[in-house]
Amino acid sequence: MTTHDTVFGSRRDILRLAAGTAALLAAMPLKALAAGGPVKIGTIGAGHIGSTLGAIWAKAGHQVMFSSRHPEELKGLVEGLGGKAQAGTVADAVTFGEAVLIAVPYRAMPEIGQDFATQLAAKALVLDASNPIPARDGEVATKAREMGPGLYTAQLLPGARLVRAFNAIGYMRLAEVAKHQGGGIGMPMAGDDPGALALASELVREAGLEPVVIGKLAAGKYLIPGTPLAGEHSPDEIRKIAATLK
Ligand SMILES: NC(=O)c1ccc[n+]([C@@H]2O[C@H](COP(=O)([O-])OP(=O)(O)OC[C@H]3O[C@@H](n4cnc5c(N)ncnc54)[C@H](OP(=O)(O)O)[C@@H]3O)[C@@H](O)[C@H]2O)c1
């Protein structure tokens, strides 16, 4: 495997995987994935983690629309990133994205589900970096922790090709790792949809991390701060830790 290989193998393997999956063939954004070309990414949330990840991906050549309920406040962010970045409302970013990153305090998730579940179900990837923190987010976070945030978000966003990732690495460290690349740090991820996982793996790699799929969405309960997988581990360490969690 070269450093450009994913957890699924080489890019050719990804193409084979895509070719063998009818649902993926029907998904327009696969064109971009198959070509290894730029993907249109919308971010719901452009705070610490949303702005950091969006900036990384804009610099990697993707088109990114950051969103805020006050998009005028994102002027400085997008101007600093040149032509690949723009700002809009949450609805604008959801419409724009072939892939959508959700990086919000978890208490916002029910409202996002109410407003955008139908649109999000049509995306190639919905990447959820959000964490349920009861002290910050209240009762919805307690419930999400009981069920596991992967499955809870899936309940709020039925049909979405969800992947949990980037949940337990700080945004400043993320920016540093992306700048230097090649640090041998793994990113544990969980999801049910092979195409979404493949695309998420590409985006993880572009952030200078090595994707490690630890399981289906149910395993998302291990992808929150405070669990053994939180913080930084090598891909091998992640696999070993994940094996003890099953
Ligand atoms: N900070 C980290 O290093 C880090 C690392 C991994 C995971 N996380 C997780 O990622 C999530 C975001 O963390 P953060 O540190 O980036 O938070 P943050 O800096 O406070 O940013 C939160 C973002 O969420 C948006 N937002 C809040 N309520 C919303 C709603 N109802 N609809 C749409 N957008 C809404 C805000 O947009 P407005 O401009 O509209 O207010 C803001 O852009 C959290 O769940 C956190 O636990 C954080």
mmCIF file of C-alpha atoms and ligand atoms in Angstrom:
data_model
loop_
_atom_site.group_PDB
_atom_site.id
_atom_site.type_symbol
_atom_site.label_atom_id
_atom_site.label_comp_id
_atom_site.label_asym_id
_atom_site.label_seq_id
_atom_site.Cartn_x
_atom_site.Cartn_y
_atom_site.Cartn_z
ATOM 1 C CA MET A 1 0.000 0.000 0.000
ATOM 2 C CA THR A 2 1.231 3.469 -0.769
ATOM 3 C CA THR A 3 0.615 6.372 1.544
ATOM 4 C CA HIS A 4 -2.223 7.283 -0.764
ATOM 5 C CA ASP A 5 -4.029 4.029 -0.070
ATOM 6 C CA THR A 6 -7.072 3.995 2.165
ATOM 7 C CA VAL A 7 -8.372 1.481 4.662
ATOM 8 C CA PHE A 8 -10.093 -0.070 1.673
ATOM 9 C CA GLY A 9 -6.865 -0.382 -0.311
ATOM 10 C CA SER A 10 -5.780 1.627 -3.313
ATOM 11 C CA ARG A 11 -7.808 4.198 -5.191
ATOM 12 C CA ARG A 12 -8.424 1.452 -7.764
ATOM 13 C CA ASP A 13 -10.016 -0.602 -4.945
ATOM 14 C CA ILE A 14 -12.261 2.339 -4.143
ATOM 15 C CA LEU A 15 -13.338 2.459 -7.773
ATOM 16 C CA ARG A 16 -14.051 -1.264 -7.726
ATOM 17 C CA LEU A 17 -16.051 -0.837 -4.526
ATOM 18 C CA ALA A 18 -17.975 2.003 -6.109
ATOM 19 C CA ALA A 19 -18.611 0.057 -9.285
ATOM 20 C CA GLY A 20 -20.017 -2.837 -7.314
ATOM 21 C CA THR A 21 -22.460 -0.806 -5.313
ATOM 22 C CA ALA A 22 -25.638 0.181 -7.066
ATOM 23 C CA ALA A 23 -26.514 2.892 -4.600
ATOM 24 C CA LEU A 24 -23.151 4.459 -5.107
ATOM 25 C CA LEU A 25 -23.468 4.393 -8.856
ATOM 26 C CA ALA A 26 -26.660 6.363 -8.488
ATOM 27 C CA ALA A 27 -24.953 8.998 -6.384
ATOM 28 C CA MET A 28 -23.788 11.975 -8.473
ATOM 29 C CA PRO A 29 -20.937 12.990 -6.151
ATOM 30 C CA LEU A 30 -19.205 9.678 -6.878
ATOM 31 C CA LYS A 31 -18.021 11.242 -10.118
ATOM 32 C CA ALA A 32 -15.776 13.470 -8.073
ATOM 33 C CA LEU A 33 -14.663 10.618 -5.841
ATOM 34 C CA ALA A 34 -13.911 8.300 -8.761
ATOM 35 C CA ALA A 35 -11.860 10.997 -10.427
ATOM 36 C CA GLY A 36 -10.138 11.850 -7.162
ATOM 37 C CA GLY A 37 -11.225 15.388 -7.981
ATOM 38 C CA PRO A 38 -12.610 18.210 -5.945
ATOM 39 C CA VAL A 39 -15.749 17.679 -3.928
ATOM 40 C CA LYS A 40 -18.226 20.375 -2.970
ATOM 41 C CA ILE A 41 -18.308 20.452 0.810
ATOM 42 C CA GLY A 42 -20.847 22.323 2.932
ATOM 43 C CA THR A 43 -20.180 22.859 6.615
ATOM 44 C CA ILE A 44 -22.944 23.191 9.173
ATOM 45 C CA GLY A 45 -20.990 25.055 11.808
ATOM 46 C CA ALA A 46 -17.915 27.134 11.088
ATOM 47 C CA GLY A 47 -16.634 27.468 14.626
ATOM 48 C CA HIS A 48 -13.390 25.964 15.878
ATOM 49 C CA ILE A 49 -13.682 22.560 14.256
ATOM 50 C CA GLY A 50 -15.835 23.467 11.225
ATOM 51 C CA SER A 51 -13.570 26.344 10.187
ATOM 52 C CA THR A 52 -10.397 24.301 10.756
ATOM 53 C CA LEU A 53 -11.560 21.310 8.725
ATOM 54 C CA GLY A 54 -13.131 23.453 6.006
ATOM 55 C CA ALA A 55 -9.901 25.429 5.660
ATOM 56 C CA ILE A 56 -7.873 22.216 5.382
ATOM 57 C CA TRP A 57 -10.147 20.930 2.626
ATOM 58 C CA ALA A 58 -10.262 24.254 0.755
ATOM 59 C CA LYS A 59 -6.459 24.270 0.766
ATOM 60 C CA ALA A 60 -6.548 20.680 -0.551
ATOM 61 C CA GLY A 61 -8.522 21.944 -3.562
ATOM 62 C CA HIS A 62 -12.127 21.259 -2.612
ATOM 63 C CA GLN A 63 -14.835 23.893 -2.867
ATOM 64 C CA VAL A 64 -16.090 24.673 0.602
ATOM 65 C CA MET A 65 -19.123 26.627 1.709
ATOM 66 C CA PHE A 66 -18.942 27.505 5.389
ATOM 67 C CA SER A 67 -22.185 28.373 7.084
ATOM 68 C CA SER A 68 -23.419 30.384 9.979
ATOM 69 C CA ARG A 69 -26.708 31.773 11.115
ATOM 70 C CA HIS A 70 -24.785 35.045 10.634
ATOM 71 C CA PRO A 71 -22.839 34.363 7.435
ATOM 72 C CA GLU A 72 -21.529 37.932 7.254
ATOM 73 C CA GLU A 73 -19.335 37.036 10.247
ATOM 74 C CA LEU A 74 -17.446 34.501 8.103
ATOM 75 C CA LYS A 75 -16.117 37.141 5.686
ATOM 76 C CA GLY A 76 -12.600 37.116 7.155
ATOM 77 C CA LEU A 77 -12.420 33.312 7.118
ATOM 78 C CA VAL A 78 -13.376 32.923 3.470
ATOM 79 C CA GLU A 79 -11.300 35.862 2.248
ATOM 80 C CA GLY A 80 -8.236 34.266 3.806
ATOM 81 C CA LEU A 81 -8.823 31.067 1.854
ATOM 82 C CA GLY A 82 -9.083 32.493 -1.666
ATOM 83 C CA GLY A 83 -11.477 31.371 -4.348
ATOM 84 C CA LYS A 84 -12.217 27.876 -3.042
ATOM 85 C CA ALA A 85 -14.163 29.126 -0.027
ATOM 86 C CA GLN A 86 -17.450 30.926 0.367
ATOM 87 C CA ALA A 87 -19.901 31.636 3.146
ATOM 88 C CA GLY A 88 -23.646 31.203 3.312
ATOM 89 C CA THR A 89 -26.571 30.356 5.482
ATOM 90 C CA VAL A 90 -26.965 26.828 6.814
ATOM 91 C CA ALA A 91 -29.551 26.169 4.081
ATOM 92 C CA ASP A 92 -27.104 27.440 1.429
ATOM 93 C CA ALA A 93 -24.353 25.116 2.651
ATOM 94 C CA VAL A 94 -26.642 22.100 2.778
ATOM 95 C CA THR A 95 -27.803 22.758 -0.783
ATOM 96 C CA PHE A 96 -24.230 23.362 -1.971
ATOM 97 C CA GLY A 97 -22.509 20.337 -0.460
ATOM 98 C CA GLU A 98 -22.105 16.963 -2.111
ATOM 99 C CA ALA A 99 -20.586 16.129 1.250
ATOM 100 C CA VAL A 100 -21.702 17.931 4.417
ATOM 101 C CA LEU A 101 -19.734 18.297 7.639
ATOM 102 C CA ILE A 102 -21.776 18.807 10.813
ATOM 103 C CA ALA A 103 -19.710 20.511 13.516
ATOM 104 C CA VAL A 104 -22.139 22.026 15.994
ATOM 105 C CA PRO A 105 -22.895 21.714 19.696
ATOM 106 C CA TYR A 106 -24.994 18.539 19.783
ATOM 107 C CA ARG A 107 -28.047 20.410 21.134
ATOM 108 C CA ALA A 108 -28.462 21.841 17.597
ATOM 109 C CA MET A 109 -28.793 18.386 16.040
ATOM 110 C CA PRO A 110 -32.590 17.929 16.478
ATOM 111 C CA GLU A 111 -33.206 21.281 14.757
ATOM 112 C CA ILE A 112 -30.831 20.341 11.937
ATOM 113 C CA GLY A 113 -32.713 17.078 11.550
ATOM 114 C CA GLN A 114 -36.046 18.866 11.474
ATOM 115 C CA ASP A 115 -34.929 21.395 8.867
ATOM 116 C CA PHE A 116 -32.570 19.400 6.647
ATOM 117 C CA ALA A 117 -33.005 15.625 7.057
ATOM 118 C CA THR A 118 -34.529 15.179 3.602
ATOM 119 C CA GLN A 119 -31.747 17.085 1.846
ATOM 120 C CA LEU A 120 -29.020 15.429 3.902
ATOM 121 C CA ALA A 121 -30.335 11.976 2.975
ATOM 122 C CA ALA A 122 -29.385 12.724 -0.638
ATOM 123 C CA LYS A 123 -25.729 13.534 0.095
ATOM 124 C CA ALA A 124 -22.829 11.193 -0.611
ATOM 125 C CA LEU A 125 -21.507 11.816 2.891
ATOM 126 C CA VAL A 126 -22.639 13.473 6.106
ATOM 127 C CA LEU A 127 -19.597 13.687 8.338
ATOM 128 C CA ASP A 128 -20.479 14.204 11.991
ATOM 129 C CA ALA A 129 -17.753 15.668 14.187
ATOM 130 C CA SER A 130 -20.246 16.811 16.825
ATOM 131 C CA ASN A 131 -20.186 15.476 20.361
ATOM 132 C CA PRO A 132 -23.000 15.136 22.849
ATOM 133 C CA ILE A 133 -21.780 16.860 26.031
ATOM 134 C CA PRO A 134 -24.578 16.850 28.645
ATOM 135 C CA ALA A 135 -23.175 19.795 30.624
ATOM 136 C CA ARG A 136 -23.192 21.888 27.451
ATOM 137 C CA ASP A 137 -25.997 20.381 25.361
ATOM 138 C CA GLY A 138 -28.557 19.195 27.919
ATOM 139 C CA GLU A 139 -30.962 16.268 27.724
ATOM 140 C CA VAL A 140 -30.457 15.462 24.040
ATOM 141 C CA ALA A 141 -26.802 14.791 24.791
ATOM 142 C CA THR A 142 -27.666 12.438 27.645
ATOM 143 C CA LYS A 143 -29.975 10.492 25.345
ATOM 144 C CA ALA A 144 -27.388 10.450 22.551
ATOM 145 C CA ARG A 145 -24.789 9.078 24.936
ATOM 146 C CA GLU A 146 -27.153 6.321 26.080
ATOM 147 C CA MET A 147 -27.841 5.188 22.513
ATOM 148 C CA GLY A 148 -24.459 6.179 21.128
ATOM 149 C CA PRO A 149 -24.193 9.358 19.048
ATOM 150 C CA GLY A 150 -23.790 7.470 15.756
ATOM 151 C CA LEU A 151 -27.171 5.799 16.070
ATOM 152 C CA TYR A 152 -28.799 8.825 17.682
ATOM 153 C CA THR A 153 -27.734 11.149 14.871
ATOM 154 C CA ALA A 154 -28.909 8.513 12.385
ATOM 155 C CA GLN A 155 -32.317 8.606 14.042
ATOM 156 C CA LEU A 156 -32.434 12.388 13.632
ATOM 157 C CA LEU A 157 -31.162 12.191 10.041
ATOM 158 C CA PRO A 158 -32.851 9.102 8.594
ATOM 159 C CA GLY A 159 -31.271 7.853 5.393
ATOM 160 C CA ALA A 160 -28.161 10.018 5.678
ATOM 161 C CA ARG A 161 -24.861 8.338 4.765
ATOM 162 C CA LEU A 162 -23.370 9.184 8.125
ATOM 163 C CA VAL A 163 -19.779 8.830 9.224
ATOM 164 C CA ARG A 164 -18.495 9.824 12.652
ATOM 165 C CA ALA A 165 -14.939 11.170 12.605
ATOM 166 C CA PHE A 166 -12.801 14.041 13.938
ATOM 167 C CA ASN A 167 -14.679 13.819 17.241
ATOM 168 C CA ALA A 168 -11.849 13.694 19.736
ATOM 169 C CA ILE A 169 -8.868 15.606 18.409
ATOM 170 C CA GLY A 170 -8.584 19.294 19.258
ATOM 171 C CA TYR A 171 -8.928 21.797 16.437
ATOM 172 C CA MET A 172 -5.536 23.381 17.069
ATOM 173 C CA ARG A 173 -3.799 20.031 16.947
ATOM 174 C CA LEU A 174 -5.765 19.182 13.805
ATOM 175 C CA ALA A 175 -4.458 22.316 12.076
ATOM 176 C CA GLU A 176 -0.908 21.478 13.136
ATOM 177 C CA VAL A 177 -1.114 17.867 11.928
ATOM 178 C CA ALA A 178 -2.565 18.954 8.577
ATOM 179 C CA LYS A 179 0.258 21.439 8.107
ATOM 180 C CA HIS A 180 3.006 18.878 8.640
ATOM 181 C CA GLN A 181 1.292 15.725 7.246
ATOM 182 C CA GLY A 182 2.717 12.217 7.564
ATOM 183 C CA GLY A 183 2.781 11.995 11.381
ATOM 184 C CA GLY A 184 1.431 8.440 11.491
ATOM 185 C CA ILE A 185 -1.618 9.456 13.488
ATOM 186 C CA GLY A 186 -4.791 7.463 12.924
ATOM 187 C CA MET A 187 -8.332 8.783 12.785
ATOM 188 C CA PRO A 188 -10.920 6.349 14.120
ATOM 189 C CA MET A 189 -14.139 6.465 12.146
ATOM 190 C CA ALA A 190 -17.472 4.681 12.157
ATOM 191 C CA GLY A 191 -20.187 4.388 9.533
ATOM 192 C CA ASP A 192 -22.501 2.013 7.712
ATOM 193 C CA ASP A 193 -22.161 3.156 4.107
ATOM 194 C CA PRO A 194 -19.048 1.986 2.206
ATOM 195 C CA GLY A 195 -19.107 4.862 -0.274
ATOM 196 C CA ALA A 196 -19.450 7.457 2.468
ATOM 197 C CA LEU A 197 -16.610 5.827 4.400
ATOM 198 C CA ALA A 198 -14.424 5.850 1.289
ATOM 199 C CA LEU A 199 -15.030 9.541 0.684
ATOM 200 C CA ALA A 200 -14.568 10.356 4.378
ATOM 201 C CA SER A 201 -11.291 8.410 4.291
ATOM 202 C CA GLU A 202 -10.044 10.636 1.462
ATOM 203 C CA LEU A 203 -10.939 13.737 3.476
ATOM 204 C CA VAL A 204 -9.260 12.343 6.585
ATOM 205 C CA ARG A 205 -6.107 11.628 4.611
ATOM 206 C CA GLU A 206 -6.090 15.168 3.269
ATOM 207 C CA ALA A 207 -6.062 16.338 6.875
ATOM 208 C CA GLY A 208 -2.789 14.444 7.353
ATOM 209 C CA LEU A 209 -4.327 11.560 9.278
ATOM 210 C CA GLU A 210 -4.670 7.863 8.485
ATOM 211 C CA PRO A 211 -8.282 6.662 8.383
ATOM 212 C CA VAL A 212 -9.145 3.635 10.507
ATOM 213 C CA VAL A 213 -12.715 2.359 10.322
ATOM 214 C CA ILE A 214 -13.466 0.808 13.699
ATOM 215 C CA GLY A 215 -16.947 -0.402 12.856
ATOM 216 C CA LYS A 216 -20.474 0.537 11.911
ATOM 217 C CA LEU A 217 -22.329 3.558 13.213
ATOM 218 C CA ALA A 218 -23.089 1.755 16.471
ATOM 219 C CA ALA A 219 -19.354 1.952 17.214
ATOM 220 C CA GLY A 220 -19.746 5.725 17.143
ATOM 221 C CA LYS A 221 -20.363 5.477 20.895
ATOM 222 C CA TYR A 222 -16.581 5.114 21.251
ATOM 223 C CA LEU A 223 -15.909 8.219 19.190
ATOM 224 C CA ILE A 224 -16.421 10.926 21.769
ATOM 225 C CA PRO A 225 -13.973 12.672 24.106
ATOM 226 C CA GLY A 226 -13.152 10.690 27.215
ATOM 227 C CA THR A 227 -13.242 7.243 25.603
ATOM 228 C CA PRO A 228 -10.090 5.101 25.145
ATOM 229 C CA LEU A 229 -9.933 6.071 21.458
ATOM 230 C CA ALA A 230 -9.882 9.801 22.171
ATOM 231 C CA GLY A 231 -6.680 11.715 21.593
ATOM 232 C CA GLU A 232 -3.853 10.591 19.344
ATOM 233 C CA HIS A 233 -2.995 6.996 18.494
ATOM 234 C CA SER A 234 -1.271 5.236 15.635
ATOM 235 C CA PRO A 235 -3.523 3.230 13.299
ATOM 236 C CA ASP A 236 -2.284 -0.010 14.907
ATOM 237 C CA GLU A 237 -3.017 1.293 18.392
ATOM 238 C CA ILE A 238 -6.512 2.282 17.276
ATOM 239 C CA ARG A 239 -7.171 -1.220 15.917
ATOM 240 C CA LYS A 240 -5.905 -2.790 19.162
ATOM 241 C CA ILE A 241 -7.966 -0.480 21.375
ATOM 242 C CA ALA A 242 -11.055 -0.967 19.193
ATOM 243 C CA ALA A 243 -10.688 -4.756 19.489
ATOM 244 C CA THR A 244 -10.888 -4.490 23.291
ATOM 245 C CA LEU A 245 -14.093 -2.465 23.054
ATOM 246 C CA LYS A 246 -16.114 -5.079 21.205
HETATM 247 N N1 LIG B 1 -13.246 22.381 19.352
HETATM 248 C C1 LIG B 1 -12.666 21.214 19.096
HETATM 249 O O1 LIG B 1 -11.432 21.099 19.086
HETATM 250 C C2 LIG B 1 -13.524 20.015 18.752
HETATM 251 C C3 LIG B 1 -12.893 18.823 18.361
HETATM 252 C C4 LIG B 1 -13.672 17.722 17.980
HETATM 253 C C5 LIG B 1 -15.060 17.812 18.023
HETATM 254 N N2 LIG B 1 -15.656 18.959 18.448
HETATM 255 C C6 LIG B 1 -17.119 19.006 18.476
HETATM 256 O O2 LIG B 1 -17.541 19.751 17.337
HETATM 257 C C7 LIG B 1 -18.710 20.519 17.640
HETATM 258 C C8 LIG B 1 -18.414 21.988 17.387
HETATM 259 O O3 LIG B 1 -17.387 22.398 18.264
HETATM 260 P P1 LIG B 1 -16.653 23.807 18.075
HETATM 261 O O4 LIG B 1 -15.574 23.839 19.095
HETATM 262 O O5 LIG B 1 -16.317 24.004 16.642
HETATM 263 O O6 LIG B 1 -17.824 24.792 18.487
HETATM 264 P P2 LIG B 1 -17.922 26.368 18.247
HETATM 265 O O7 LIG B 1 -16.595 26.937 17.954
HETATM 266 O O8 LIG B 1 -18.716 26.910 19.374
HETATM 267 O O9 LIG B 1 -18.802 26.466 16.902
HETATM 268 C C9 LIG B 1 -20.104 25.993 16.891
HETATM 269 C C10 LIG B 1 -20.709 26.214 15.523
HETATM 270 O O10 LIG B 1 -22.001 25.633 15.529
HETATM 271 C C11 LIG B 1 -22.891 26.520 14.893
HETATM 272 N N3 LIG B 1 -24.243 26.324 15.411
HETATM 273 C C12 LIG B 1 -24.640 26.372 16.690
HETATM 274 N N4 LIG B 1 -25.970 26.146 16.768
HETATM 275 C C13 LIG B 1 -26.406 25.955 15.505
HETATM 276 C C14 LIG B 1 -27.686 25.683 14.932
HETATM 277 N N5 LIG B 1 -28.783 25.553 15.679
HETATM 278 N N6 LIG B 1 -27.745 25.528 13.595
HETATM 279 C C15 LIG B 1 -26.650 25.657 12.819
HETATM 280 N N7 LIG B 1 -25.401 25.927 13.302
HETATM 281 C C16 LIG B 1 -25.308 26.067 14.640
HETATM 282 C C17 LIG B 1 -22.358 27.905 15.191
HETATM 283 O O11 LIG B 1 -22.778 28.735 14.140
HETATM 284 P P3 LIG B 1 -23.333 30.250 14.329
HETATM 285 O O12 LIG B 1 -22.302 31.093 13.678
HETATM 286 O O13 LIG B 1 -24.602 30.246 13.581
HETATM 287 O O14 LIG B 1 -23.475 30.518 15.796
HETATM 288 C C18 LIG B 1 -20.860 27.678 15.166
HETATM 289 O O15 LIG B 1 -20.346 27.860 13.882
HETATM 290 C C19 LIG B 1 -19.039 20.226 19.105
HETATM 291 O O16 LIG B 1 -20.029 19.216 19.165
HETATM 292 C C20 LIG B 1 -17.728 19.732 19.680
HETATM 293 O O17 LIG B 1 -17.905 18.875 20.794
HETATM 294 C C21 LIG B 1 -14.922 20.068 18.805
#
